[in-house]
Every structure is written in C-alpha cells, then in structure tokens.
PDB file of C-alpha atoms in Angstrom:
ATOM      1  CA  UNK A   1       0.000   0.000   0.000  1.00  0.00           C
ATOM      2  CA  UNK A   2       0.829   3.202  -0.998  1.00  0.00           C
ATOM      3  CA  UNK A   3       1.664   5.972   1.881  1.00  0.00           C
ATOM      4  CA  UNK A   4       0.549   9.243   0.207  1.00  0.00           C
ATOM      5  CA  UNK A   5       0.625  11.839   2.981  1.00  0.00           C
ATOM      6  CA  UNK A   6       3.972  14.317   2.624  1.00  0.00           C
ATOM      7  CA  UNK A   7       5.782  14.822   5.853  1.00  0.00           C
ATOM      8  CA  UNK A   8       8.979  15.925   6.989  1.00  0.00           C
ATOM      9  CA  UNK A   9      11.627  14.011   7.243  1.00  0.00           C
ATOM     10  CA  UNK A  10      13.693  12.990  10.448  1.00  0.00           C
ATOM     11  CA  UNK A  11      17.139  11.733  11.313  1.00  0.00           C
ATOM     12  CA  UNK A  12      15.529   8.405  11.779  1.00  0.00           C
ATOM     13  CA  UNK A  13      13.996   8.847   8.066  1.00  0.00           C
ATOM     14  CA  UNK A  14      17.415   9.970   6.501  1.00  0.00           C
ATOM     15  CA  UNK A  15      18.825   6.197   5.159  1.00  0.00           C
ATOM     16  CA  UNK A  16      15.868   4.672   3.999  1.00  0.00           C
ATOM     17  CA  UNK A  17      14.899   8.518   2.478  1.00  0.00           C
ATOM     18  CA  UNK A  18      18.578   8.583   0.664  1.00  0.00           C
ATOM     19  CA  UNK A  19      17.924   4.231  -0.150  1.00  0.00           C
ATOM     20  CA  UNK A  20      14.979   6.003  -2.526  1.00  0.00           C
ATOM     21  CA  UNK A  21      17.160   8.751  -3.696  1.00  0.00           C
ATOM     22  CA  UNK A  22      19.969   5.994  -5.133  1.00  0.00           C
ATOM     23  CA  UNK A  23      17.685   4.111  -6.771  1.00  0.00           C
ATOM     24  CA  UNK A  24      15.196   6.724  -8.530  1.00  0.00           C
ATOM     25  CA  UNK A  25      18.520   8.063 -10.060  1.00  0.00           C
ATOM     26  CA  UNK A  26      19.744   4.787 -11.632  1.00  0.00           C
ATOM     27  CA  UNK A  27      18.472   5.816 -15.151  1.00  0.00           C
ATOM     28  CA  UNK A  28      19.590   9.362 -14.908  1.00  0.00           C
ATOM     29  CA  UNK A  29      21.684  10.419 -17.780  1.00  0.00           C
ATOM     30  CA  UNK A  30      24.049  12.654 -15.989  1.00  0.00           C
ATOM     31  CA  UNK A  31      24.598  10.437 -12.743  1.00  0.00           C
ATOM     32  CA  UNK A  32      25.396   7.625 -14.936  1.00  0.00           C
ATOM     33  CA  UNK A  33      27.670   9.443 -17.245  1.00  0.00           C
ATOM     34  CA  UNK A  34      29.595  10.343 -14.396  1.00  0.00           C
ATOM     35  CA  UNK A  35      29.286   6.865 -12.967  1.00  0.00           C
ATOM     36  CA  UNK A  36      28.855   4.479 -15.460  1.00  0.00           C
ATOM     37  CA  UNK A  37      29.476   0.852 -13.136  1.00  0.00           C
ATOM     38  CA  UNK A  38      26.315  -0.264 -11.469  1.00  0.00           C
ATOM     39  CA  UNK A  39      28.422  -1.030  -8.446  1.00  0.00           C
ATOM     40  CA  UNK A  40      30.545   2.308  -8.441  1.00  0.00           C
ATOM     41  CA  UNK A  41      27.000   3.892  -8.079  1.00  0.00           C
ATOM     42  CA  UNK A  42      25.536   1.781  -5.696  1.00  0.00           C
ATOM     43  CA  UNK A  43      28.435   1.978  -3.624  1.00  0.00           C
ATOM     44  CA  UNK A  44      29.235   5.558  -4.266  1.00  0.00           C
ATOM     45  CA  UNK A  45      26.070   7.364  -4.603  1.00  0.00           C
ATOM     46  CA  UNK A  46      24.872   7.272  -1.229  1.00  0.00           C
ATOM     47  CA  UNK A  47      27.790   9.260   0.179  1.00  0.00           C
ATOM     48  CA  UNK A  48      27.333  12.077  -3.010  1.00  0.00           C
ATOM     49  CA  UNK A  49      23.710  12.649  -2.448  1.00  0.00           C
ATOM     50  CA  UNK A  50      24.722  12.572   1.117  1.00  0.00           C
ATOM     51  CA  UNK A  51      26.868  15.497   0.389  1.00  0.00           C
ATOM     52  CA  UNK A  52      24.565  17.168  -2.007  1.00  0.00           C
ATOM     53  CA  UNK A  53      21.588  17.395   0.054  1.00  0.00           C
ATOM     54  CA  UNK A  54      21.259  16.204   3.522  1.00  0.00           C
ATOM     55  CA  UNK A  55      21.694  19.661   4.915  1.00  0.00           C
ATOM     56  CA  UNK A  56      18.051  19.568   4.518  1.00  0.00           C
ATOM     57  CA  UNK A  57      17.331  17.121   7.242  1.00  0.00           C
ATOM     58  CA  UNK A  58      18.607  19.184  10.161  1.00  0.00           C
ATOM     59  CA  UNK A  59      16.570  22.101   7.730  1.00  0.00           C
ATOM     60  CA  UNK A  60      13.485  20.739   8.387  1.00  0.00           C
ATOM     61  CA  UNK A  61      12.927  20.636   4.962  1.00  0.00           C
ATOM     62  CA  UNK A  62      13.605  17.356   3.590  1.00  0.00           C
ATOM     63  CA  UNK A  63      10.041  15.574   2.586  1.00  0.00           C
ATOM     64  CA  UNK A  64       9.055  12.178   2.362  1.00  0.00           C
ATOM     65  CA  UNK A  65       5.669  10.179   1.552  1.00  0.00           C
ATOM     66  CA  UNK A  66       5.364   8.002   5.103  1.00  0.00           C
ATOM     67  CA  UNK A  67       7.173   5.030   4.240  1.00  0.00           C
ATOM     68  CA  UNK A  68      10.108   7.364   2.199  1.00  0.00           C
ATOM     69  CA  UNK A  69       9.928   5.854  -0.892  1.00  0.00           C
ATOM     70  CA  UNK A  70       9.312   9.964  -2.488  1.00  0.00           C
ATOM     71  CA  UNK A  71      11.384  12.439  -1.195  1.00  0.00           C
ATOM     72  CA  UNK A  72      12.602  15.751  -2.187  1.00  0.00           C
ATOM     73  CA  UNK A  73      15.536  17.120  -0.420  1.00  0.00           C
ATOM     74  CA  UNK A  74      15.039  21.066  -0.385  1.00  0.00           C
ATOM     75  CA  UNK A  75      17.725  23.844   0.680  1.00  0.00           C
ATOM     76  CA  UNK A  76      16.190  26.838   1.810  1.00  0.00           C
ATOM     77  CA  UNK A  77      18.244  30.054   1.400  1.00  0.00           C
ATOM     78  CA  UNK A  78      21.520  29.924   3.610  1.00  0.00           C
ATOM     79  CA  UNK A  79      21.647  26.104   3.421  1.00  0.00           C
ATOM     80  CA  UNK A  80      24.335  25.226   0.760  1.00  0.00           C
ATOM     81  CA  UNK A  81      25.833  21.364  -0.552  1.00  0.00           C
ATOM     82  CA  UNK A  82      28.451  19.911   0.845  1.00  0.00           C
ATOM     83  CA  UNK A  83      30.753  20.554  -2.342  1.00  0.00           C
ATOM     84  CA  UNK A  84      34.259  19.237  -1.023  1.00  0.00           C
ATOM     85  CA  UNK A  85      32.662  16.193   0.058  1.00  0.00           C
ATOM     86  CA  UNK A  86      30.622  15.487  -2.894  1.00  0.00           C
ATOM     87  CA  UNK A  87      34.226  16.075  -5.142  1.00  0.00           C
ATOM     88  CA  UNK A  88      36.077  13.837  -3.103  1.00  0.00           C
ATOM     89  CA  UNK A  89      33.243  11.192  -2.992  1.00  0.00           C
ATOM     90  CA  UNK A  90      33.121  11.196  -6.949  1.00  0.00           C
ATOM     91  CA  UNK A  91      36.684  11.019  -7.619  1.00  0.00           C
ATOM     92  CA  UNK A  92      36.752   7.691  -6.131  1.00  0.00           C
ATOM     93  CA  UNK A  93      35.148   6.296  -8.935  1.00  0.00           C
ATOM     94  CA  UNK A  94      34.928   8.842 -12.039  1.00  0.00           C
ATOM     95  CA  UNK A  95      37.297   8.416 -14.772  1.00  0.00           C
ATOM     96  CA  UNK A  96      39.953  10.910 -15.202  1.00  0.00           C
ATOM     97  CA  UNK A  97      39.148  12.117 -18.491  1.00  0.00           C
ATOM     98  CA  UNK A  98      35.638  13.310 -16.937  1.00  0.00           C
ATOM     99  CA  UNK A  99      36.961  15.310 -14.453  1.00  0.00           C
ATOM    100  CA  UNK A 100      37.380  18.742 -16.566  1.00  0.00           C
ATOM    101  CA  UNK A 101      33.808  18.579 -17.872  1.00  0.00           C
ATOM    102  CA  UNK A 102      32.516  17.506 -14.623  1.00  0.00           C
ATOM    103  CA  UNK A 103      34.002  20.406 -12.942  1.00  0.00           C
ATOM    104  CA  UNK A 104      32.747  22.913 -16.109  1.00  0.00           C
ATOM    105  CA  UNK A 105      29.271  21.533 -15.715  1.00  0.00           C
ATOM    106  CA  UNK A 106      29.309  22.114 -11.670  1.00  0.00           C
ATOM    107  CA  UNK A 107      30.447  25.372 -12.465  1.00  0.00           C
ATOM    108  CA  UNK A 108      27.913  26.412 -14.465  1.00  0.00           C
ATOM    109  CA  UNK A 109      25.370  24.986 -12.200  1.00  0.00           C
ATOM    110  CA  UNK A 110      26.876  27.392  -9.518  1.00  0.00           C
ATOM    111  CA  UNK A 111      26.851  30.546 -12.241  1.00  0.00           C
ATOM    112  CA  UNK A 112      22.874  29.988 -13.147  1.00  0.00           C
ATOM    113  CA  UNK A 113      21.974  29.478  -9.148  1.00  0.00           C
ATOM    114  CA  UNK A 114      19.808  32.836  -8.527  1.00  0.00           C
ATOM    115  CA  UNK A 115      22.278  35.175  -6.278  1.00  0.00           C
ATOM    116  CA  UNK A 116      20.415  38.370  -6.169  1.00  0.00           C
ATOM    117  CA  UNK A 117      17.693  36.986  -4.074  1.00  0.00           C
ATOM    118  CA  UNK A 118      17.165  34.027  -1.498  1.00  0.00           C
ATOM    119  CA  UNK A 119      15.929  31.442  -3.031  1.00  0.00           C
ATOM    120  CA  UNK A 120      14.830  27.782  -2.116  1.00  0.00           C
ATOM    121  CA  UNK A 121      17.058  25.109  -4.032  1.00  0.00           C
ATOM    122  CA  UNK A 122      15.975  21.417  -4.822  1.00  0.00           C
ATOM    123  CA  UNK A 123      19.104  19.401  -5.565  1.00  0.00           C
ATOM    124  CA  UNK A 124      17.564  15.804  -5.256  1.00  0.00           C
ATOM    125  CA  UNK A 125      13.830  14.908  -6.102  1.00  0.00           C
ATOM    126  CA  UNK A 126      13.274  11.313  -6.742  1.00  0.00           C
ATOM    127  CA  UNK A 127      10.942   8.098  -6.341  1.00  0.00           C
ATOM    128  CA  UNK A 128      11.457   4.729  -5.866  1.00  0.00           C
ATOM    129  CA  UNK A 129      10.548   2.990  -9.237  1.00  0.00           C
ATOM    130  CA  UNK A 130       8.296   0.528  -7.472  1.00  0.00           C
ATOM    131  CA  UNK A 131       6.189   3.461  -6.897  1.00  0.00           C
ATOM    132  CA  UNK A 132       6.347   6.137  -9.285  1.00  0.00           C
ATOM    133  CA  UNK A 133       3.595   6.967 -11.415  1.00  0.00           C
ATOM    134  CA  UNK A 134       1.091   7.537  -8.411  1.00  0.00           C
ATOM    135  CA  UNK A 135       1.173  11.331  -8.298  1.00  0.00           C
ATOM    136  CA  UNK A 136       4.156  11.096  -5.603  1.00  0.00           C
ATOM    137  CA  UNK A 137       6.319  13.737  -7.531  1.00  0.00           C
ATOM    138  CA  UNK A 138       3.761  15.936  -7.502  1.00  0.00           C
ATOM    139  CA  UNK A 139       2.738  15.903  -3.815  1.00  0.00           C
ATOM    140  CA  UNK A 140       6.154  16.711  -3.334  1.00  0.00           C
ATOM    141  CA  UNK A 141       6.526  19.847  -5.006  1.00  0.00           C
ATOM    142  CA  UNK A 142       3.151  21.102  -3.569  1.00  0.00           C
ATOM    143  CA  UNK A 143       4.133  20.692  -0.146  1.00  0.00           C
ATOM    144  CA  UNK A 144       7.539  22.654  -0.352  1.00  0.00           C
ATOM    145  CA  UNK A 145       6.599  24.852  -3.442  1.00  0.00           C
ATOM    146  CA  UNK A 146       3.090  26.028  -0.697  1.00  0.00           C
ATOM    147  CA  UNK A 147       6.014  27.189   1.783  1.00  0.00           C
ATOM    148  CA  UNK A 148       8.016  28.604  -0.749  1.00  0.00           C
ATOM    149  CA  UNK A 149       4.531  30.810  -1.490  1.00  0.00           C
ATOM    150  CA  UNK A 150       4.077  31.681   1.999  1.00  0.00           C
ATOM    151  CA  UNK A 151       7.846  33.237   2.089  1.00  0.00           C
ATOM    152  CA  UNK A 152       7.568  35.263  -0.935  1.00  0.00           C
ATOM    153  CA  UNK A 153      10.605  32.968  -2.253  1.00  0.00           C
ATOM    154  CA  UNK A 154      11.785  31.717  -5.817  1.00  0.00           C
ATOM    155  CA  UNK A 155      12.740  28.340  -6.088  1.00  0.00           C
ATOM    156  CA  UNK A 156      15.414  26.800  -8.253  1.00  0.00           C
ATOM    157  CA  UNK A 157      16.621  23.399  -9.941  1.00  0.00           C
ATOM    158  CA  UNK A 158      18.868  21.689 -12.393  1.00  0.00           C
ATOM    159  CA  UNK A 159      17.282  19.052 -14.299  1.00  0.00           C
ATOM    160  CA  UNK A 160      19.947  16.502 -15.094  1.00  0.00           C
ATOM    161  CA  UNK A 161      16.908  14.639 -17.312  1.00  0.00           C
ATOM    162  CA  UNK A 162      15.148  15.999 -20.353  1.00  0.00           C
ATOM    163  CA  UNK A 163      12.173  13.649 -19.256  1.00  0.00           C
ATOM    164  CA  UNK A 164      11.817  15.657 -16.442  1.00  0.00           C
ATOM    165  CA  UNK A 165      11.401  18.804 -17.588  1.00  0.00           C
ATOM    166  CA  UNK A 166       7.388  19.105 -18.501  1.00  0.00           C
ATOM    167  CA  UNK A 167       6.942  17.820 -14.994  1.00  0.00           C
ATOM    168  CA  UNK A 168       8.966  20.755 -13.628  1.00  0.00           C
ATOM    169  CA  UNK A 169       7.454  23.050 -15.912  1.00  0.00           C
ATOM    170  CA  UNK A 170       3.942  22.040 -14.630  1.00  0.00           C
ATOM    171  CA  UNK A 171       4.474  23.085 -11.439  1.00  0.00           C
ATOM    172  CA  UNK A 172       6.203  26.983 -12.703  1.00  0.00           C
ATOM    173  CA  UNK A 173       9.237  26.400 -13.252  1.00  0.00           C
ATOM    174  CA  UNK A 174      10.827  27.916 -16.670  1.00  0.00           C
ATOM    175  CA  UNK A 175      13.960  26.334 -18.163  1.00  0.00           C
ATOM    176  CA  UNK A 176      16.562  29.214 -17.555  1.00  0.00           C
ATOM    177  CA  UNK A 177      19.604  27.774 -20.366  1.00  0.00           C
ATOM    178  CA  UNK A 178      21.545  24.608 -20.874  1.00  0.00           C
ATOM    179  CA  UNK A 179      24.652  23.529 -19.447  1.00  0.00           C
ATOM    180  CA  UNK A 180      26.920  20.534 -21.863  1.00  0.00           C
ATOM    181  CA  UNK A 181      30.299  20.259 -21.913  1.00  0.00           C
ATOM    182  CA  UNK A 182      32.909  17.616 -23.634  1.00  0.00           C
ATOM    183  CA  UNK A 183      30.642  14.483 -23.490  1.00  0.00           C
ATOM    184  CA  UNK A 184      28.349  15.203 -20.659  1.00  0.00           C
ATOM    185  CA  UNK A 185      24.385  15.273 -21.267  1.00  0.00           C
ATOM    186  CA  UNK A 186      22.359  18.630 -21.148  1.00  0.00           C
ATOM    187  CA  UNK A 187      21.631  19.516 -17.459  1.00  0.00           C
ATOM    188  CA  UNK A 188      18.542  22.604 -17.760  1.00  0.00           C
ATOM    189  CA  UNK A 189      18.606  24.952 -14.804  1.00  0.00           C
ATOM    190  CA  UNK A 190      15.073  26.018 -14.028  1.00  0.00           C
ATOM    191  CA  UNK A 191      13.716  28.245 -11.818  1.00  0.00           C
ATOM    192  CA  UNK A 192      10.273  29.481 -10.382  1.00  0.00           C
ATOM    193  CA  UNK A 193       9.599  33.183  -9.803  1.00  0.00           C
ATOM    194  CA  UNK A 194       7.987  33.954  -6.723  1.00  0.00           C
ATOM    195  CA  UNK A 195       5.232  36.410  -8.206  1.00  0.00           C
ATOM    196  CA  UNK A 196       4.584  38.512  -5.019  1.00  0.00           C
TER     197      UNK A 196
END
C-alpha cells in the first residue's frame, strides 16, 4: 500500500529517504555518465547525495511520503551542498578524463543558481521505481513549493533529465539555459519566480 501523505523528514527517516534517492537516479543520464558501473553507483552514490543534500534534514525541509519511498531534499536560502565532500566522494570512482567537464558543468550549475535573491534550491527529487507513477512527484513539489509561497521565495533546480522537464514546468518552473560540456548530457537549470 501506498503511503501518500507528505511529511517531513527525520534523522531516523534519513537512510531509507537517501535508499529512494539511489535508486530513482539509476536511469539518470548525468549520474550515470559520471558513474557508469552499477556497483561504483551503488556503492558511491549514497555518500554524493549525502553530500549534495542532507543539509536539509537538520533544515526541516527534507520531505518524504510516510514510508520514504518519495522524497525531495530542499535547501532553503543559507543552506548550501556539501561541495568538497561530494568532489572527493566522486573522484573515487569517475574516470579521469571526466573530471574537466565535470568540474565545467558544476560550475555552471553554480553561475545559473539565482544570487540576487534568497531562493529555495531542490538538488535531489526522486521516487522509488516501485512506486512512481502515483502522483508522488507531484505531492512533493506542492508541499515545499506552498512554503516557498508563503515566504515570498523563488525556487530553483537543475534538471539533469530531459524527461523531467514538462513535470517541472507544470508546477512553474521555466527552463533558464543549458549547461553541456565535452561528453556530458544537457543539465537545464530552471527556476520558479515567486510572483509577489
């Protein structure tokens, strides 16, 4: 059975919340270019998304559907990634030759994150496969995109999957550019305007 109420997330919620995270990334063009071996990203995804976005936890705003198969791991303004870590967690496993157009598409990613105005930022948004397709996603971005509203706050993402984009879109976000460099697939930063 399906859990469909949105909470948010605990300490005691964080593995089996980041368990989801690994595996509704497994297909994602840009985590797999970077890590290509199924058991490099088993083993080493965990600690990057650990990096990437668990600052939301101790936020208060990391959300979950009650058994944590959906979560979305939000940043609110002040709350950054844990870059260093994330770096030294890929380089484990990424091959060499990736590392320049890794480090040109984080860049990027840093140069099209809004800087002129707090904003909230959504680094990780995923669903178990077993699951998706039941509106999960969606539930999800209402719950934090409602408190973005009641801040008066833009929010802000990079899709790392074209797929993903009309769902984004959907819920007001507007494609902002693309980032590609050497061999890497398109990543689209998008963000939604706070209209206040």
């Amino acid at each position: 059975m399906i859990s469909f109420e949105i909470v948010c997330a605990g300490e005691e919620d964080r593995e089996r919340a980041m368990h989801s995270v690994v595996l509704s990334f497994a297909a994602d063009p840009m985590m797999r270019w970077m890590v290509p071996d199924a058991a490099d990203y088993l083993v080493t995804m965990p600690e990057v998304f650990e990096a990437f976005a668990s600052s939301s936890f101790a936020a208060k705003t990391a959300y979950i559907n009650g058994s944590a198969k959906a979560v979305a791991l939000w940043l609110p303004p002040g709350v950054e990634p844990d870059n260093d870590r994330m770096t030294a967690a890929l380089r484990k496993v990424v091959a060499h030759e990736l590392y320049e157009d890794i480090a040109k598409v984080f860049g990027e990613m840093g140069r099209y994150h809004p800087h002129e105005e707090p904003c909230w930022y959504l680094p990780l948004i995923g669903v178990d496969p077993a699951v998706a397709g039941h509106g999960l996603g969606s539930r999800l971005m209402k719950k934090a995109l409602a408190h973005c509203d009641e801040a008066g706050l833009s929010a802000y993402l990079d899709s790392s999957n074209p797929r993903n984009i009309a769902f984004y879109e959907r819920h007001g976000f507007k494609v902002m550019g693309e980032i590609q460099h050497g061999s890497s697939p398109v990543v689209h930063p998008m963000l939604r305007k706070h209209n206040g």
